[in-house]
Amino acid sequence: MVDPVQRTRPKVVIAGAGFGGLQVARGLAASPVDITLVDRHNYHCFQPLLYQVATAVLSPADIAWPVRHILSRQDNVTMLMAQVEGVDRAARTLLTDQGAIPYDFLVLATGATHSYFGHDDWAPFAPGLKDIEDATQLRREILVAFERAEATQDEATRRKLLTFVIIGGGPTGVELAGAVAEVARHSLTPDFKHIDPRTARILLIEAGERLLPVFPPKLSAYTHRRLEAMGVEVFTGRPVVACSGDHVELAGGERIISSTKIWAAGVRASAAGQWLGAETDRAGRCRVDADLTVAGAAEIFVVGDTAALPPELGPVPGIAPAAKQMGDHVAAVIAARVGGRPAPARFRYRHAGDLATIGRNAAVVKLGKLELTGFLGWAFWGVVHVYFLVGARNRFAVAMNWLWNYLTRQRAARLITGKPSNPGIPRGPSEA
């Protein structure tokens, strides 16, 4: 029998178990509310390290944790694995493929997906990196390209297979380019008899004038030099104008023949704005008021990559610390309303700094006036990322994997599972 007191407790429904959604749930642990956390996956993923799964440094279990386990000691949370399909504002229900869920407070923390800037037809040829499935697919395509190159007798096919194009010069693109270069130049070199993996071409394409545009120009220039020293060909000011299974074409007509392309050039918000019928910005993010509520709906909050804040609050980057700060704010607002206390009116983002790793012994860090590069930047980047992982087991596993990789240059997670889905990679006889 359900306690009648429980029926009167406000229902908080959170869509999305990313950094923002989890932070809201945790922030309401001591509040007299009943929380339903909805996500299409049963895990929370530490997205900043997805590229290391894609390049065989880490296994998926090293950077992802079951949501039920994370919140197992929080009695007021129920986890539901479901796909969000919409919001019925009039009925105050979240619509999912498992049915409608009533809410008193709704938090949309549904993140972002890849943006191909109007060229969604490029997606099958240049997959992006947003979740575990993306990472394991990319790992498969990268490793299969080397396997196919070992097997083929045709030199043109081999060159195409050993050409890797990363599109987008932000942190994800830079980290992927450096990691793929290390795989080709070091990790795979002793393992192949008919090809030399060091002959692989790794190209990083950036439409803007410099890499890492959120960093100071000096750090961008350092990143450019270090990548070139690692054997990466860097193209800036050269947007991609065409992409197919076997090539990309740059502005100016240059065509690059390649079987493996990776998209790291942009993101667009989830469909939260459409579900709500709310105003959105050019990236599809839902415009919110200063307290992160949707205009005309004080019971609906939007956080993380899905939210577009008012201009007076300043730009808020789509990074984990920003999503967590939004989650803290929303939890504080809901807790205050439920407790009959004045709620904080404005969200204030506190930017701690920017970090990006380039490769072995190389990273860039910007913390206020402090700038770090080289080994110091790389070590700082590593410490920060281990610290923000969830759970002692994962911190230990990632640290040990990194130590092993540093000492041996070997990648511990080089398993090829499933079948390649990249139409640019020719299939072997057993897959035809």
GROMACS .gro file of C-alpha atoms in nm:
model
  432
    1MET     CA    1   0.000   0.000   0.000
    2VAL     CA    2   0.126   0.346  -0.091
    3ASP     CA    3   0.166   0.589   0.197
    4PRO     CA    4  -0.092   0.868   0.139
    5VAL     CA    5   0.170   1.121   0.243
    6GLN     CA    6   0.386   1.008  -0.049
    7ARG     CA    7   0.108   1.092  -0.295
    8THR     CA    8   0.128   1.459  -0.206
    9ARG     CA    9   0.501   1.484  -0.265
   10PRO     CA   10   0.589   1.691  -0.572
   11LYS     CA   11   0.694   1.484  -0.873
   12VAL     CA   12   1.020   1.589  -1.036
   13VAL     CA   13   1.085   1.434  -1.377
   14ILE     CA   14   1.435   1.465  -1.520
   15ALA     CA   15   1.496   1.376  -1.885
   16GLY     CA   16   1.862   1.291  -1.940
   17ALA     CA   17   2.121   1.125  -1.716
   18GLY     CA   18   2.416   1.333  -1.830
   19PHE     CA   19   2.612   1.572  -1.612
   20GLY     CA   20   2.325   1.820  -1.574
   21GLY     CA   21   2.048   1.570  -1.511
   22LEU     CA   22   2.247   1.372  -1.255
   23GLN     CA   23   2.342   1.690  -1.074
   24VAL     CA   24   1.976   1.788  -1.037
   25ALA     CA   25   1.888   1.444  -0.900
   26ARG     CA   26   2.173   1.447  -0.651
   27GLY     CA   27   2.098   1.803  -0.546
   28LEU     CA   28   1.744   1.699  -0.448
   29ALA     CA   29   1.853   1.400  -0.239
   30ALA     CA   30   1.739   1.562   0.085
   31SER     CA   31   1.425   1.726  -0.054
   32PRO     CA   32   1.071   1.589   0.000
   33VAL     CA   33   1.016   1.513  -0.369
   34ASP     CA   34   0.980   1.199  -0.580
   35ILE     CA   35   1.218   1.197  -0.875
   36THR     CA   36   1.187   1.001  -1.198
   37LEU     CA   37   1.507   1.006  -1.403
   38VAL     CA   38   1.454   0.908  -1.768
   39ASP     CA   39   1.727   0.820  -2.017
   40ARG     CA   40   1.744   0.605  -2.329
   41HIS     CA   41   2.062   0.446  -2.190
   42ASN     CA   42   2.106   0.276  -1.855
   43TYR     CA   43   2.444   0.441  -1.803
   44HIS     CA   44   2.606   0.778  -1.743
   45CYS     CA   45   2.899   0.842  -1.977
   46PHE     CA   46   3.200   1.064  -1.910
   47GLN     CA   47   3.199   1.223  -2.255
   48PRO     CA   48   3.538   1.403  -2.235
   49LEU     CA   49   3.710   1.063  -2.260
   50LEU     CA   50   3.499   0.912  -2.538
   51TYR     CA   51   3.780   0.974  -2.786
   52GLN     CA   52   4.001   0.741  -2.580
   53VAL     CA   53   3.748   0.461  -2.624
   54ALA     CA   54   3.740   0.540  -2.998
   55THR     CA   55   4.120   0.511  -3.016
   56ALA     CA   56   4.148   0.195  -2.803
   57VAL     CA   57   4.310   0.345  -2.493
   58LEU     CA   58   4.013   0.273  -2.265
   59SER     CA   59   3.722   0.030  -2.261
   60PRO     CA   60   3.363   0.158  -2.244
   61ALA     CA   61   3.323   0.035  -1.887
   62ASP     CA   62   3.613   0.260  -1.780
   63ILE     CA   63   3.418   0.577  -1.857
   64ALA     CA   64   3.054   0.474  -1.810
   65TRP     CA   65   2.858   0.364  -1.503
   66PRO     CA   66   2.506   0.225  -1.453
   67VAL     CA   67   2.278   0.509  -1.343
   68ARG     CA   68   2.091   0.281  -1.106
   69HIS     CA   69   2.415   0.208  -0.923
   70ILE     CA   70   2.517   0.574  -0.906
   71LEU     CA   71   2.185   0.664  -0.741
   72SER     CA   72   2.124   0.335  -0.557
   73ARG     CA   73   2.151   0.496  -0.214
   74GLN     CA   74   1.914   0.781  -0.298
   75ASP     CA   75   1.569   0.662  -0.194
   76ASN     CA   76   1.368   0.933  -0.370
   77VAL     CA   77   1.487   0.847  -0.724
   78THR     CA   78   1.335   0.602  -0.971
   79MET     CA   79   1.528   0.529  -1.290
   80LEU     CA   80   1.338   0.458  -1.614
   81MET     CA   81   1.510   0.350  -1.933
   82ALA     CA   82   1.297   0.506  -2.206
   83GLN     CA   83   1.313   0.724  -2.516
   84VAL     CA   84   1.166   1.072  -2.473
   85GLU     CA   85   0.918   1.156  -2.749
   86GLY     CA   86   0.767   1.487  -2.640
   87VAL     CA   87   0.608   1.699  -2.369
   88ASP     CA   88   0.238   1.762  -2.311
   89ARG     CA   89   0.252   2.098  -2.134
   90ALA     CA   90  -0.124   2.117  -2.083
   91ALA     CA   91  -0.140   1.777  -1.914
   92ARG     CA   92   0.202   1.824  -1.748
   93THR     CA   93   0.336   1.493  -1.870
   94LEU     CA   94   0.661   1.381  -2.031
   95LEU     CA   95   0.585   1.155  -2.327
   96THR     CA   96   0.807   0.848  -2.374
   97ASP     CA   97   0.798   0.520  -2.559
   98GLN     CA   98   0.715   0.359  -2.222
   99GLY     CA   99   0.416   0.582  -2.159
  100ALA     CA  100   0.341   0.928  -2.020
  101ILE     CA  101   0.500   1.040  -1.693
  102PRO     CA  102   0.322   1.315  -1.492
  103TYR     CA  103   0.532   1.591  -1.342
  104ASP     CA  104   0.507   1.891  -1.112
  105PHE     CA  105   0.857   1.999  -1.214
  106LEU     CA  106   1.020   1.897  -1.541
  107VAL     CA  107   1.394   1.922  -1.613
  108LEU     CA  108   1.510   1.868  -1.970
  109ALA     CA  109   1.879   1.776  -1.979
  110THR     CA  110   1.875   1.591  -2.308
  111GLY     CA  111   2.207   1.719  -2.441
  112ALA     CA  112   2.311   1.763  -2.802
  113THR     CA  113   2.388   1.561  -3.112
  114HIS     CA  114   2.601   1.613  -3.420
  115SER     CA  115   2.540   1.910  -3.650
  116TYR     CA  116   2.635   1.877  -4.015
  117PHE     CA  117   2.531   2.235  -4.091
  118GLY     CA  118   2.255   2.139  -4.331
  119HIS     CA  119   2.437   1.838  -4.477
  120ASP     CA  120   2.283   1.552  -4.281
  121ASP     CA  121   2.348   1.328  -4.581
  122TRP     CA  122   2.716   1.333  -4.478
  123ALA     CA  123   2.641   1.153  -4.150
  124PRO     CA  124   2.683   0.794  -4.280
  125PHE     CA  125   3.026   0.881  -4.419
  126ALA     CA  126   3.160   1.093  -4.132
  127PRO     CA  127   3.022   0.970  -3.798
  128GLY     CA  128   3.053   1.186  -3.490
  129LEU     CA  129   3.136   1.109  -3.128
  130LYS     CA  130   2.866   1.165  -2.867
  131ASP     CA  131   2.807   0.835  -2.686
  132ILE     CA  132   2.950   0.489  -2.624
  133GLU     CA  133   2.795   0.347  -2.940
  134ASP     CA  134   2.966   0.620  -3.146
  135ALA     CA  135   3.299   0.552  -2.977
  136THR     CA  136   3.292   0.176  -3.027
  137GLN     CA  137   3.184   0.223  -3.389
  138LEU     CA  138   3.474   0.460  -3.454
  139ARG     CA  139   3.718   0.223  -3.285
  140ARG     CA  140   3.592  -0.053  -3.512
  141GLU     CA  141   3.626   0.158  -3.828
  142ILE     CA  142   3.976   0.281  -3.740
  143LEU     CA  143   4.111  -0.064  -3.658
  144VAL     CA  144   3.932  -0.233  -3.949
  145ALA     CA  145   4.090   0.019  -4.189
  146PHE     CA  146   4.436  -0.107  -4.089
  147GLU     CA  147   4.323  -0.469  -4.118
  148ARG     CA  148   4.183  -0.412  -4.469
  149ALA     CA  149   4.502  -0.230  -4.570
  150GLU     CA  150   4.706  -0.531  -4.456
  151ALA     CA  151   4.493  -0.762  -4.670
  152THR     CA  152   4.466  -0.566  -4.994
  153GLN     CA  153   4.714  -0.591  -5.280
  154ASP     CA  154   4.594  -0.272  -5.447
  155GLU     CA  155   4.810   0.027  -5.360
  156ALA     CA  156   4.538   0.288  -5.430
  157THR     CA  157   4.296   0.106  -5.201
  158ARG     CA  158   4.564   0.081  -4.936
  159ARG     CA  159   4.632   0.455  -4.948
  160LYS     CA  160   4.260   0.527  -4.918
  161LEU     CA  161   4.228   0.295  -4.619
  162LEU     CA  162   4.528   0.452  -4.445
  163THR     CA  163   4.402   0.809  -4.483
  164PHE     CA  164   4.208   0.935  -4.182
  165VAL     CA  165   4.028   1.271  -4.199
  166ILE     CA  166   3.908   1.445  -3.882
  167ILE     CA  167   3.675   1.736  -3.956
  168GLY     CA  168   3.667   2.007  -3.689
  169GLY     CA  169   3.953   2.171  -3.500
  170GLY     CA  170   3.796   2.209  -3.156
  171PRO     CA  171   3.907   2.004  -2.853
  172THR     CA  172   3.744   1.681  -2.978
  173GLY     CA  173   3.903   1.707  -3.321
  174VAL     CA  174   4.245   1.792  -3.180
  175GLU     CA  175   4.233   1.507  -2.929
  176LEU     CA  176   4.118   1.257  -3.193
  177ALA     CA  177   4.385   1.365  -3.442
  178GLY     CA  178   4.661   1.329  -3.184
  179ALA     CA  179   4.531   0.993  -3.063
  180VAL     CA  180   4.494   0.844  -3.413
  181ALA     CA  181   4.846   0.961  -3.493
  182GLU     CA  182   4.980   0.784  -3.185
  183VAL     CA  183   4.794   0.465  -3.278
  184ALA     CA  184   4.944   0.469  -3.627
  185ARG     CA  185   5.296   0.584  -3.538
  186HIS     CA  186   5.350   0.372  -3.229
  187SER     CA  187   5.085   0.128  -3.105
  188LEU     CA  188   5.029  -0.066  -3.429
  189THR     CA  189   5.378  -0.047  -3.579
  190PRO     CA  190   5.508  -0.385  -3.454
  191ASP     CA  191   5.191  -0.577  -3.533
  192PHE     CA  192   5.159  -0.568  -3.913
  193LYS     CA  193   5.380  -0.753  -4.164
  194HIS     CA  194   5.269  -0.618  -4.502
  195ILE     CA  195   5.200  -0.253  -4.423
  196ASP     CA  196   5.380   0.011  -4.221
  197PRO     CA  197   5.111   0.186  -4.010
  198ARG     CA  198   5.345   0.485  -3.983
  199THR     CA  199   5.269   0.565  -4.347
  200ALA     CA  200   4.909   0.649  -4.254
  201ARG     CA  201   4.795   1.004  -4.330
  202ILE     CA  202   4.606   1.182  -4.053
  203LEU     CA  203   4.446   1.509  -4.159
  204LEU     CA  204   4.272   1.763  -3.934
  205ILE     CA  205   4.040   1.999  -4.122
  206GLU     CA  206   3.923   2.323  -3.960
  207ALA     CA  207   3.698   2.575  -4.137
  208GLY     CA  208   3.814   2.861  -3.913
  209GLU     CA  209   4.147   3.035  -3.920
  210ARG     CA  210   4.297   2.850  -3.622
  211LEU     CA  211   4.257   2.543  -3.407
  212LEU     CA  212   4.095   2.562  -3.061
  213PRO     CA  213   3.936   2.905  -3.118
  214VAL     CA  214   3.826   2.938  -2.752
  215PHE     CA  215   4.192   2.931  -2.646
  216PRO     CA  216   4.434   3.224  -2.680
  217PRO     CA  217   4.610   3.241  -3.019
  218LYS     CA  218   4.942   3.144  -2.861
  219LEU     CA  219   4.800   2.814  -2.737
  220SER     CA  220   4.628   2.752  -3.069
  221ALA     CA  221   4.961   2.801  -3.248
  222TYR     CA  222   5.133   2.564  -3.003
  223THR     CA  223   4.866   2.300  -3.070
  224HIS     CA  224   4.912   2.341  -3.445
  225ARG     CA  225   5.290   2.293  -3.419
  226ARG     CA  226   5.268   1.991  -3.189
  227LEU     CA  227   5.018   1.813  -3.412
  228GLU     CA  228   5.236   1.870  -3.718
  229ALA     CA  229   5.537   1.738  -3.522
  230MET     CA  230   5.332   1.422  -3.459
  231GLY     CA  231   5.274   1.381  -3.831
  232VAL     CA  232   4.924   1.528  -3.851
  233GLU     CA  233   4.848   1.740  -4.157
  234VAL     CA  234   4.658   2.047  -4.036
  235PHE     CA  235   4.433   2.248  -4.269
  236THR     CA  236   4.284   2.574  -4.138
  237GLY     CA  237   4.052   2.810  -4.320
  238ARG     CA  238   3.943   2.520  -4.543
  239PRO     CA  239   3.580   2.420  -4.487
  240VAL     CA  240   3.454   2.088  -4.619
  241VAL     CA  241   3.210   2.137  -4.906
  242ALA     CA  242   3.141   1.774  -5.001
  243CYS     CA  243   3.169   1.437  -4.833
  244SER     CA  244   3.105   1.085  -4.963
  245GLY     CA  245   3.208   0.729  -4.891
  246ASP     CA  246   3.553   0.760  -5.046
  247HIS     CA  247   3.649   1.129  -5.027
  248VAL     CA  248   3.602   1.475  -4.885
  249GLU     CA  249   3.628   1.794  -5.088
  250LEU     CA  250   3.756   2.120  -4.944
  251ALA     CA  251   3.676   2.474  -5.046
  252GLY     CA  252   3.896   2.555  -5.342
  253GLY     CA  253   3.837   2.217  -5.504
  254GLU     CA  254   4.096   1.999  -5.327
  255ARG     CA  255   3.976   1.639  -5.300
  256ILE     CA  256   4.111   1.401  -5.036
  257ILE     CA  257   4.058   1.031  -5.097
  258SER     CA  258   3.983   0.858  -4.766
  259SER     CA  259   3.776   0.570  -4.636
  260THR     CA  260   3.757   0.693  -4.275
  261LYS     CA  261   3.619   1.036  -4.189
  262ILE     CA  262   3.530   1.152  -3.838
  263TRP     CA  263   3.301   1.447  -3.771
  264ALA     CA  264   3.398   1.680  -3.485
  265ALA     CA  265   3.286   2.010  -3.635
  266GLY     CA  266   2.968   2.103  -3.456
  267VAL     CA  267   2.670   2.010  -3.244
  268ARG     CA  268   2.300   2.086  -3.236
  269ALA     CA  269   2.070   2.065  -2.939
  270SER     CA  270   1.818   1.790  -2.880
  271ALA     CA  271   1.456   1.840  -2.984
  272ALA     CA  272   1.359   1.986  -2.644
  273GLY     CA  273   1.258   2.320  -2.796
  274GLN     CA  274   1.027   2.143  -3.041
  275TRP     CA  275   0.874   1.930  -2.766
  276LEU     CA  276   0.793   2.244  -2.570
  277GLY     CA  277   0.695   2.464  -2.862
  278ALA     CA  278   0.946   2.714  -2.723
  279GLU     CA  279   1.173   2.966  -2.891
  280THR     CA  280   1.512   2.829  -2.995
  281ASP     CA  281   1.839   2.974  -3.119
  282ARG     CA  282   2.022   2.885  -3.441
  283ALA     CA  283   2.176   2.575  -3.281
  284GLY     CA  284   1.832   2.450  -3.175
  285ARG     CA  285   1.888   2.528  -2.807
  286CYS     CA  286   1.581   2.623  -2.606
  287ARG     CA  287   1.584   2.983  -2.487
  288VAL     CA  288   1.546   3.006  -2.112
  289ASP     CA  289   1.510   3.284  -1.858
  290ALA     CA  290   1.778   3.378  -1.606
  291ASP     CA  291   1.657   3.109  -1.362
  292LEU     CA  292   1.678   2.842  -1.640
  293THR     CA  293   1.300   2.813  -1.675
  294VAL     CA  294   1.115   2.830  -2.005
  295ALA     CA  295   0.922   3.152  -2.065
  296GLY     CA  296   0.565   3.112  -1.942
  297ALA     CA  297   0.635   2.778  -1.771
  298ALA     CA  298   0.790   2.823  -1.429
  299GLU     CA  299   0.775   2.449  -1.367
  300ILE     CA  300   0.991   2.357  -1.670
  301PHE     CA  301   1.371   2.388  -1.661
  302VAL     CA  302   1.625   2.331  -1.937
  303VAL     CA  303   1.995   2.271  -1.862
  304GLY     CA  304   2.321   2.181  -2.034
  305ASP     CA  305   2.374   2.176  -2.410
  306THR     CA  306   1.998   2.209  -2.463
  307ALA     CA  307   1.975   2.554  -2.299
  308ALA     CA  308   2.038   2.897  -2.453
  309LEU     CA  309   2.081   3.151  -2.175
  310PRO     CA  310   1.994   3.521  -2.200
  311PRO     CA  311   2.276   3.735  -2.347
  312GLU     CA  312   2.322   3.928  -2.021
  313LEU     CA  313   2.440   3.609  -1.851
  314GLY     CA  314   2.726   3.581  -2.095
  315PRO     CA  315   2.826   3.286  -2.314
  316VAL     CA  316   2.813   2.948  -2.142
  317PRO     CA  317   3.019   2.674  -2.314
  318GLY     CA  318   2.879   2.329  -2.377
  319ILE     CA  319   3.108   2.153  -2.131
  320ALA     CA  320   3.052   1.930  -1.828
  321PRO     CA  321   3.125   2.192  -1.558
  322ALA     CA  322   2.865   2.426  -1.708
  323ALA     CA  323   2.600   2.153  -1.715
  324LYS     CA  324   2.678   2.058  -1.355
  325GLN     CA  325   2.650   2.419  -1.240
  326MET     CA  326   2.312   2.449  -1.413
  327GLY     CA  327   2.203   2.127  -1.244
  328ASP     CA  328   2.304   2.264  -0.904
  329HIS     CA  329   2.107   2.582  -0.969
  330VAL     CA  330   1.791   2.401  -1.077
  331ALA     CA  331   1.809   2.170  -0.775
  332ALA     CA  332   1.841   2.474  -0.550
  333VAL     CA  333   1.542   2.644  -0.714
  334ILE     CA  334   1.318   2.336  -0.686
  335ALA     CA  335   1.426   2.266  -0.328
  336ALA     CA  336   1.353   2.627  -0.230
  337ARG     CA  337   1.008   2.625  -0.390
  338VAL     CA  338   0.914   2.295  -0.230
  339GLY     CA  339   1.039   2.418   0.107
  340GLY     CA  340   0.856   2.751   0.081
  341ARG     CA  341   1.179   2.952   0.072
  342PRO     CA  342   1.284   3.227  -0.169
  343ALA     CA  343   1.452   3.069  -0.470
  344PRO     CA  344   1.771   3.201  -0.632
  345ALA     CA  345   1.657   3.416  -0.921
  346ARG     CA  346   1.956   3.411  -1.153
  347PHE     CA  347   2.197   3.150  -1.268
  348ARG     CA  348   2.561   3.259  -1.265
  349TYR     CA  349   2.818   3.057  -1.454
  350ARG     CA  350   3.170   3.041  -1.311
  351HIS     CA  351   3.421   2.943  -1.575
  352ALA     CA  352   3.708   2.744  -1.425
  353GLY     CA  353   3.918   2.719  -1.740
  354ASP     CA  354   3.979   2.534  -2.066
  355LEU     CA  355   4.179   2.216  -2.123
  356ALA     CA  356   4.264   2.007  -2.428
  357THR     CA  357   4.516   1.728  -2.469
  358ILE     CA  358   4.712   1.689  -2.790
  359GLY     CA  359   4.902   1.368  -2.729
  360ARG     CA  360   5.180   1.218  -2.525
  361ASN     CA  361   5.337   1.486  -2.302
  362ALA     CA  362   5.142   1.763  -2.475
  363ALA     CA  363   4.830   1.954  -2.376
  364VAL     CA  364   4.709   2.312  -2.343
  365VAL     CA  365   4.552   2.454  -2.027
  366LYS     CA  366   4.405   2.801  -1.971
  367LEU     CA  367   4.305   2.882  -1.612
  368GLY     CA  368   4.249   3.254  -1.578
  369LYS     CA  369   4.589   3.410  -1.638
  370LEU     CA  370   4.768   3.078  -1.599
  371GLU     CA  371   4.863   2.898  -1.919
  372LEU     CA  372   5.026   2.555  -1.929
  373THR     CA  373   5.161   2.355  -2.221
  374GLY     CA  374   5.377   2.048  -2.272
  375PHE     CA  375   5.424   1.791  -1.999
  376LEU     CA  376   5.291   2.016  -1.720
  377GLY     CA  377   4.971   2.081  -1.915
  378TRP     CA  378   4.937   1.713  -2.001
  379ALA     CA  379   4.984   1.603  -1.638
  380PHE     CA  380   4.735   1.864  -1.516
  381TRP     CA  381   4.481   1.755  -1.777
  382GLY     CA  382   4.519   1.393  -1.665
  383VAL     CA  383   4.477   1.469  -1.295
  384VAL     CA  384   4.165   1.677  -1.358
  385HIS     CA  385   4.000   1.409  -1.572
  386VAL     CA  386   4.076   1.128  -1.328
  387TYR     CA  387   3.937   1.340  -1.044
  388PHE     CA  388   3.604   1.398  -1.220
  389LEU     CA  389   3.546   1.031  -1.300
  390VAL     CA  390   3.271   0.861  -1.101
  391GLY     CA  391   3.391   0.604  -0.846
  392ALA     CA  392   3.725   0.486  -0.712
  393ARG     CA  393   3.727   0.176  -0.934
  394ASN     CA  394   3.707   0.381  -1.254
  395ARG     CA  395   3.967   0.631  -1.135
  396PHE     CA  396   4.207   0.347  -1.060
  397ALA     CA  397   4.134   0.164  -1.388
  398VAL     CA  398   4.182   0.474  -1.603
  399ALA     CA  399   4.499   0.578  -1.419
  400MET     CA  400   4.649   0.229  -1.459
  401ASN     CA  401   4.554   0.214  -1.828
  402TRP     CA  402   4.717   0.550  -1.885
  403LEU     CA  403   5.031   0.442  -1.700
  404TRP     CA  404   5.050   0.121  -1.904
  405ASN     CA  405   4.999   0.312  -2.228
  406TYR     CA  406   5.262   0.568  -2.129
  407LEU     CA  407   5.524   0.304  -2.044
  408THR     CA  408   5.458   0.067  -2.335
  409ARG     CA  409   5.277   0.278  -2.599
  410GLN     CA  410   5.032  -0.011  -2.627
  411ARG     CA  411   4.654   0.021  -2.649
  412ALA     CA  412   4.479  -0.224  -2.420
  413ALA     CA  413   4.132  -0.211  -2.579
  414ARG     CA  414   4.201  -0.300  -2.944
  415LEU     CA  415   3.910  -0.538  -2.985
  416ILE     CA  416   3.713  -0.528  -3.310
  417THR     CA  417   3.352  -0.626  -3.245
  418GLY     CA  418   3.049  -0.610  -3.470
  419LYS     CA  419   3.059  -0.543  -3.843
  420PRO     CA  420   3.191  -0.223  -4.002
  421SER     CA  421   2.911   0.013  -4.100
  422ASN     CA  422   3.125   0.274  -4.275
  423PRO     CA  423   3.035   0.259  -4.645
  424GLY     CA  424   3.384   0.388  -4.731
  425ILE     CA  425   3.560   0.075  -4.600
  426PRO     CA  426   3.552  -0.219  -4.841
  427ARG     CA  427   3.430  -0.541  -4.685
  428GLY     CA  428   3.621  -0.862  -4.665
  429PRO     CA  429   3.497  -1.182  -4.836
  430SER     CA  430   3.339  -1.312  -4.514
  431GLU     CA  431   3.128  -0.997  -4.479
  432ALA     CA  432   2.997  -0.967  -4.832
   0.00000   0.00000   0.00000
